[in-house]
mmCIF file of C-alpha atoms in Angstrom:
data_model
loop_
_atom_site.group_PDB
_atom_site.id
_atom_site.type_symbol
_atom_site.label_atom_id
_atom_site.label_comp_id
_atom_site.label_asym_id
_atom_site.label_seq_id
_atom_site.Cartn_x
_atom_site.Cartn_y
_atom_site.Cartn_z
ATOM 1 C CA UNK A 86 121.188 122.794 104.598
ATOM 2 C CA UNK A 87 118.008 121.050 105.760
ATOM 3 C CA UNK A 88 118.407 122.430 109.265
ATOM 4 C CA UNK A 89 119.019 125.932 107.938
ATOM 5 C CA UNK A 90 116.159 125.914 105.453
ATOM 6 C CA UNK A 91 113.679 123.623 107.295
ATOM 7 C CA UNK A 92 111.999 122.729 103.976
ATOM 8 C CA UNK A 93 108.304 121.934 103.899
ATOM 9 C CA UNK A 94 107.657 118.517 102.364
ATOM 10 C CA UNK A 95 104.225 117.770 100.927
ATOM 11 C CA UNK A 96 104.253 114.029 101.533
ATOM 12 C CA UNK A 97 101.333 112.227 99.904
ATOM 13 C CA UNK A 98 101.531 108.797 101.436
ATOM 14 C CA UNK A 99 98.950 106.412 102.881
ATOM 15 C CA UNK A 100 97.502 105.641 106.301
ATOM 16 C CA UNK A 101 99.688 102.554 106.829
ATOM 17 C CA UNK A 102 102.906 104.602 106.918
ATOM 18 C CA UNK A 103 101.760 108.215 107.281
ATOM 19 C CA UNK A 104 102.784 108.622 110.918
ATOM 20 C CA UNK A 105 106.220 107.068 110.428
ATOM 21 C CA UNK A 106 106.881 109.137 107.295
ATOM 22 C CA UNK A 107 105.846 112.403 108.976
ATOM 23 C CA UNK A 108 108.020 111.657 112.013
ATOM 24 C CA UNK A 109 110.999 110.791 109.796
ATOM 25 C CA UNK A 110 110.684 114.135 107.997
ATOM 26 C CA UNK A 111 110.512 115.955 111.331
ATOM 27 C CA UNK A 112 113.459 113.965 112.690
ATOM 28 C CA UNK A 113 115.804 115.138 109.910
ATOM 29 C CA UNK A 114 114.820 118.780 110.456
ATOM 30 C CA UNK A 115 112.194 119.363 107.780
ATOM 31 C CA UNK A 116 108.469 120.071 108.096
ATOM 32 C CA UNK A 117 105.853 117.600 106.803
ATOM 33 C CA UNK A 118 102.360 118.227 105.548
ATOM 34 C CA UNK A 119 100.362 115.162 104.553
ATOM 35 C CA UNK A 120 97.413 116.719 102.683
ATOM 36 C CA UNK A 121 95.579 114.421 100.264
ATOM 37 C CA UNK A 122 92.164 115.959 99.539
ATOM 38 C CA UNK A 123 91.887 116.679 95.803
ATOM 39 C CA UNK A 124 90.403 120.127 96.424
ATOM 40 C CA UNK A 125 93.307 121.404 98.531
ATOM 41 C CA UNK A 126 96.467 119.724 97.280
ATOM 42 C CA UNK A 127 97.219 122.354 94.642
ATOM 43 C CA UNK A 128 97.134 125.089 97.297
ATOM 44 C CA UNK A 129 99.260 123.018 99.669
ATOM 45 C CA UNK A 130 101.948 122.005 97.203
ATOM 46 C CA UNK A 131 102.308 125.603 96.008
ATOM 47 C CA UNK A 132 103.750 126.402 99.445
ATOM 48 C CA UNK A 133 105.994 123.324 99.625
ATOM 49 C CA UNK A 134 109.702 122.933 98.905
ATOM 50 C CA UNK A 135 109.295 119.383 97.604
ATOM 51 C CA UNK A 136 106.586 116.837 96.826
ATOM 52 C CA UNK A 137 106.650 113.128 97.648
ATOM 53 C CA UNK A 138 104.068 110.973 95.845
ATOM 54 C CA UNK A 139 103.746 107.457 97.261
ATOM 55 C CA UNK A 140 101.538 104.943 95.417
ATOM 56 C CA UNK A 141 100.916 102.638 98.375
ATOM 57 C CA UNK A 142 97.306 101.709 99.247
ATOM 58 C CA UNK A 143 95.743 103.605 96.324
ATOM 59 C CA UNK A 144 92.189 104.933 96.205
ATOM 60 C CA UNK A 145 90.466 106.833 93.418
ATOM 61 C CA UNK A 146 90.500 110.017 95.506
ATOM 62 C CA UNK A 147 94.197 109.676 96.322
ATOM 63 C CA UNK A 148 95.140 109.052 92.694
ATOM 64 C CA UNK A 149 93.204 112.161 91.663
ATOM 65 C CA UNK A 150 94.893 114.211 94.385
ATOM 66 C CA UNK A 151 98.377 112.936 93.525
ATOM 67 C CA UNK A 152 97.875 113.769 89.863
ATOM 68 C CA UNK A 153 96.712 117.303 90.676
ATOM 69 C CA UNK A 154 99.585 117.881 93.111
ATOM 70 C CA UNK A 155 102.176 116.533 90.672
ATOM 71 C CA UNK A 156 100.916 118.719 87.839
ATOM 72 C CA UNK A 157 100.946 121.800 90.078
ATOM 73 C CA UNK A 158 104.419 121.051 91.419
ATOM 74 C CA UNK A 159 105.732 120.533 87.890
ATOM 75 C CA UNK A 160 104.253 123.844 86.749
ATOM 76 C CA UNK A 161 105.942 125.630 89.668
ATOM 77 C CA UNK A 162 109.286 123.774 89.306
ATOM 78 C CA UNK A 163 108.918 122.220 92.763
ATOM 79 C CA UNK A 164 111.010 119.020 92.941
ATOM 80 C CA UNK A 165 109.029 115.781 92.847
ATOM 81 C CA UNK A 166 109.814 112.272 94.060
ATOM 82 C CA UNK A 167 107.537 109.412 93.014
ATOM 83 C CA UNK A 168 107.730 106.214 95.041
ATOM 84 C CA UNK A 169 106.316 103.512 92.762
ATOM 85 C CA UNK A 170 105.034 101.262 95.557
ATOM 86 C CA UNK A 171 103.238 98.148 94.365
ATOM 87 C CA UNK A 172 103.604 98.598 90.619
ATOM 88 C CA UNK A 173 105.213 95.161 90.460
ATOM 89 C CA UNK A 174 101.787 93.576 90.936
ATOM 90 C CA UNK A 175 99.328 96.341 89.961
ATOM 91 C CA UNK A 176 98.651 97.490 86.411
ATOM 92 C CA UNK A 177 96.618 100.427 87.779
ATOM 93 C CA UNK A 178 99.605 101.721 89.710
ATOM 94 C CA UNK A 179 102.020 101.002 86.862
ATOM 95 C CA UNK A 180 99.950 102.972 84.355
ATOM 96 C CA UNK A 181 99.542 105.841 86.819
ATOM 97 C CA UNK A 182 103.284 105.935 87.553
ATOM 98 C CA UNK A 183 104.111 106.031 83.852
ATOM 99 C CA UNK A 184 101.658 108.886 83.316
ATOM 100 C CA UNK A 185 103.140 110.973 86.135
ATOM 101 C CA UNK A 186 106.691 110.280 84.955
ATOM 102 C CA UNK A 187 105.860 111.211 81.348
ATOM 103 C CA UNK A 188 103.877 114.366 82.131
ATOM 104 C CA UNK A 189 105.350 115.731 85.362
ATOM 105 C CA UNK A 190 109.002 114.614 85.064
ATOM 106 C CA UNK A 191 109.828 113.847 88.708
ATOM 107 C CA UNK A 192 113.428 114.496 89.661
ATOM 108 C CA UNK A 193 113.572 111.204 91.557
ATOM 109 C CA UNK A 194 111.927 107.846 90.819
ATOM 110 C CA UNK A 195 112.190 105.439 93.751
ATOM 111 C CA UNK A 196 111.205 101.815 94.156
ATOM 112 C CA UNK A 197 112.466 98.441 95.217
ATOM 113 C CA UNK A 198 114.264 96.265 92.677
ATOM 114 C CA UNK A 199 111.108 94.420 91.566
ATOM 115 C CA UNK A 200 109.143 97.654 91.121
ATOM 116 C CA UNK A 201 111.850 99.389 89.131
ATOM 117 C CA UNK A 202 112.352 96.318 86.969
ATOM 118 C CA UNK A 203 108.671 96.320 86.021
ATOM 119 C CA UNK A 204 108.680 100.065 85.394
ATOM 120 C CA UNK A 205 111.579 99.589 82.971
ATOM 121 C CA UNK A 206 109.960 96.649 81.173
ATOM 122 C CA UNK A 207 112.169 93.944 82.697
ATOM 123 C CA UNK A 208 110.876 90.648 84.112
ATOM 124 C CA UNK A 209 110.005 91.023 87.793
ATOM 125 C CA UNK A 210 108.908 88.676 90.558
ATOM 126 C CA UNK A 211 107.354 91.093 93.052
ATOM 127 C CA UNK A 212 105.757 89.804 96.247
ATOM 128 C CA UNK A 213 103.015 92.370 96.752
ATOM 129 C CA UNK A 214 104.749 95.611 97.702
ATOM 130 C CA UNK A 215 108.012 93.762 98.446
ATOM 131 C CA UNK A 216 110.838 92.793 96.133
ATOM 132 C CA UNK A 217 111.572 89.119 95.580
ATOM 133 C CA UNK A 218 114.948 87.565 96.256
ATOM 134 C CA UNK A 219 115.191 86.815 92.534
ATOM 135 C CA UNK A 220 115.176 90.557 91.808
ATOM 136 C CA UNK A 221 117.483 91.709 94.633
ATOM 137 C CA UNK A 222 120.523 93.716 93.657
ATOM 138 C CA UNK A 223 123.254 91.944 95.600
ATOM 139 C CA UNK A 224 126.872 93.021 95.738
ATOM 140 C CA UNK A 225 127.667 90.372 93.119
ATOM 141 C CA UNK A 226 124.990 91.725 90.755
ATOM 142 C CA UNK A 227 125.557 95.431 91.367
ATOM 143 C CA UNK A 228 128.132 96.034 88.654
ATOM 144 C CA UNK A 229 126.190 94.057 86.040
ATOM 145 C CA UNK A 230 122.934 95.991 86.514
ATOM 146 C CA UNK A 231 124.342 99.448 87.202
ATOM 147 C CA UNK A 232 125.046 100.194 83.534
ATOM 148 C CA UNK A 233 121.457 99.384 82.573
ATOM 149 C CA UNK A 234 120.001 101.520 85.361
ATOM 150 C CA UNK A 235 122.288 104.380 84.372
ATOM 151 C CA UNK A 236 121.075 104.185 80.771
ATOM 152 C CA UNK A 237 117.442 104.195 81.931
ATOM 153 C CA UNK A 238 117.977 107.121 84.288
ATOM 154 C CA UNK A 239 119.416 109.082 81.373
ATOM 155 C CA UNK A 240 116.441 108.128 79.197
ATOM 156 C CA UNK A 241 113.948 109.194 81.864
ATOM 157 C CA UNK A 242 115.900 112.343 82.833
ATOM 158 C CA UNK A 243 115.417 111.371 86.479
ATOM 159 C CA UNK A 244 117.508 110.006 89.307
ATOM 160 C CA UNK A 245 116.676 106.349 89.850
ATOM 161 C CA UNK A 246 116.740 105.000 93.410
ATOM 162 C CA UNK A 247 116.600 101.196 93.404
ATOM 163 C CA UNK A 248 116.438 99.872 96.962
ATOM 164 C CA UNK A 249 117.687 96.467 98.078
ATOM 165 C CA UNK A 250 120.641 94.793 99.802
ATOM 166 C CA UNK A 251 122.708 97.172 97.692
ATOM 167 C CA UNK A 252 120.851 100.375 96.834
ATOM 168 C CA UNK A 253 121.608 101.578 93.306
ATOM 169 C CA UNK A 254 121.346 105.317 92.678
ATOM 170 C CA UNK A 255 121.925 106.731 89.213
ATOM 171 C CA UNK A 256 121.508 110.160 87.654
ATOM 172 C CA UNK A 257 122.201 108.918 84.141
ATOM 173 C CA UNK A 258 125.799 110.156 84.295
ATOM 174 C CA UNK A 259 126.812 109.016 87.798
ATOM 175 C CA UNK A 260 125.957 105.718 89.466
ATOM 176 C CA UNK A 261 126.562 104.622 93.049
ATOM 177 C CA UNK A 262 125.899 101.556 95.154
ATOM 178 C CA UNK A 263 124.989 102.070 98.823
ATOM 179 C CA UNK A 264 125.711 99.163 101.171
ATOM 180 C CA UNK A 265 124.486 100.755 104.406
ATOM 181 C CA UNK A 266 121.437 99.212 106.058
ATOM 182 C CA UNK A 267 120.268 96.100 107.866
ATOM 183 C CA UNK A 268 117.905 93.214 107.039
ATOM 184 C CA UNK A 269 115.790 94.258 110.043
ATOM 185 C CA UNK A 270 114.466 97.177 107.980
ATOM 186 C CA UNK A 271 112.587 94.676 105.840
ATOM 187 C CA UNK A 272 110.748 93.244 108.840
ATOM 188 C CA UNK A 273 108.733 96.285 109.896
ATOM 189 C CA UNK A 274 106.144 98.140 107.859
ATOM 190 C CA UNK A 275 107.013 101.417 106.231
ATOM 191 C CA UNK A 276 110.791 101.646 106.136
ATOM 192 C CA UNK A 277 110.758 101.981 102.345
ATOM 193 C CA UNK A 278 108.229 104.803 102.589
ATOM 194 C CA UNK A 279 110.363 106.458 105.272
ATOM 195 C CA UNK A 280 113.363 106.379 102.924
ATOM 196 C CA UNK A 281 111.295 108.216 100.309
ATOM 197 C CA UNK A 282 110.120 110.750 102.888
ATOM 198 C CA UNK A 283 113.676 111.436 104.083
ATOM 199 C CA UNK A 284 114.912 111.784 100.509
ATOM 200 C CA UNK A 285 112.008 114.199 99.979
ATOM 201 C CA UNK A 286 113.288 116.308 102.881
ATOM 202 C CA UNK A 287 116.756 116.468 101.326
ATOM 203 C CA UNK A 288 115.102 117.179 97.957
ATOM 204 C CA UNK A 289 113.680 120.397 99.402
ATOM 205 C CA UNK A 290 117.193 121.595 100.196
ATOM 206 C CA UNK A 291 119.369 120.275 97.371
ATOM 207 C CA UNK A 292 119.665 118.611 93.990
ATOM 208 C CA UNK A 293 117.927 115.370 93.083
ATOM 209 C CA UNK A 294 121.170 113.370 93.058
ATOM 210 C CA UNK A 295 122.422 114.799 96.349
ATOM 211 C CA UNK A 296 119.019 114.193 97.941
ATOM 212 C CA UNK A 297 118.854 110.596 96.723
ATOM 213 C CA UNK A 298 122.340 109.809 98.004
ATOM 214 C CA UNK A 299 122.071 111.570 101.348
ATOM 215 C CA UNK A 300 118.567 110.354 102.144
ATOM 216 C CA UNK A 301 119.403 106.738 101.330
ATOM 217 C CA UNK A 302 122.647 106.787 103.317
ATOM 218 C CA UNK A 303 120.958 108.561 106.241
ATOM 219 C CA UNK A 304 118.272 105.892 106.505
ATOM 220 C CA UNK A 305 120.687 103.007 106.015
ATOM 221 C CA UNK A 306 122.995 104.210 108.775
ATOM 222 C CA UNK A 307 120.025 104.810 111.065
ATOM 223 C CA UNK A 308 118.947 101.220 110.491
ATOM 224 C CA UNK A 309 122.404 99.954 111.395
ATOM 225 C CA UNK A 310 122.418 102.027 114.584
ATOM 226 C CA UNK A 311 118.929 100.917 115.588
ATOM 227 C CA UNK A 312 119.795 97.259 115.055
ATOM 228 C CA UNK A 313 122.692 97.536 117.528
ATOM 229 C CA UNK A 314 120.393 98.730 120.303
ATOM 230 C CA UNK A 315 117.218 96.686 119.774
ATOM 231 C CA UNK A 316 116.011 93.365 121.177
ATOM 232 C CA UNK A 317 113.552 92.646 118.361
ATOM 233 C CA UNK A 318 111.516 94.309 115.674
ATOM 234 C CA UNK A 319 109.345 96.261 118.122
ATOM 235 C CA UNK A 320 112.249 97.963 119.846
ATOM 236 C CA UNK A 321 114.021 98.288 116.496
ATOM 237 C CA UNK A 322 111.105 100.425 115.297
ATOM 238 C CA UNK A 323 111.491 102.760 118.279
ATOM 239 C CA UNK A 324 115.272 102.973 118.046
ATOM 240 C CA UNK A 325 115.044 103.670 114.311
ATOM 241 C CA UNK A 326 113.383 107.050 114.800
ATOM 242 C CA UNK A 327 115.928 107.917 117.489
ATOM 243 C CA UNK A 328 118.756 107.053 115.107
ATOM 244 C CA UNK A 329 117.235 109.076 112.256
ATOM 245 C CA UNK A 330 116.983 112.132 114.495
ATOM 246 C CA UNK A 331 120.435 111.710 116.053
ATOM 247 C CA UNK A 332 122.255 111.342 112.737
ATOM 248 C CA UNK A 333 125.110 113.806 112.105
ATOM 249 C CA UNK A 334 126.958 114.747 108.962
ATOM 250 C CA UNK A 335 130.167 113.589 110.651
ATOM 251 C CA UNK A 336 128.687 110.113 111.164
ATOM 252 C CA UNK A 337 127.489 110.023 107.549
ATOM 253 C CA UNK A 338 130.925 110.955 106.214
ATOM 254 C CA UNK A 339 132.709 108.470 108.474
ATOM 255 C CA UNK A 340 130.376 105.478 108.137
ATOM 256 C CA UNK A 341 128.825 105.664 104.663
ATOM 257 C CA UNK A 342 129.583 102.589 102.560
ATOM 258 C CA UNK A 343 129.449 103.766 98.947
ATOM 259 C CA UNK A 344 130.549 102.020 95.794
ATOM 260 C CA UNK A 345 131.320 104.394 92.942
ATOM 261 C CA UNK A 346 130.006 103.002 89.647
ATOM 262 C CA UNK A 347 129.552 99.497 91.091
#
């Protein structure tokens, strides 16, 4: 559906990961636009098929622009994903995320396990923009936490994407654990932002739950493929984009590792 529709994704991310996120969107067959000036974002998002709002590396101008774009997208029923980067350690970002969630009702809320825990009022042990090992959702913990995340997704009327060793995805009625991926993804900058960007591409062509599942699996499988062919984190980075672009639906169906209601 992405390759038929070629959805335009208004991806509001930051300079640290902008290039990787734009290339990931292109690699899956969608079209990125990375506009962030407050005076143009409403015009831009009005032409988009989905909006990705990423809270990494915030500035006053970017926060203003993201708020304007989110409000415009909500008014036009354009699907929104908010990636709550850094809210585990930043009250500014936490308050902003809560405001966007309450007023603009994003279809997808994404973050690592520490970020989502703080968003939901749970104790968290975030390490900057990274999750701590204490907060990881491991295979052993997946079943215990999935019920809580499902309840919170229902309360927020959004699909929750909680990334970690096991990614938990819940719509409030359905919950899945995704075990695809590789630890190497945590050793280069921007892989979490790329996941959000890829989900945003799927979001422009399908439902929030389908987008969250497919985007997360797509990136996890690409990481596994890249790790097979790399000699270190530098070559892993290069092979990752190749693997994202070379992904097929047949490979996804054959190799996805999904736990239903973990």
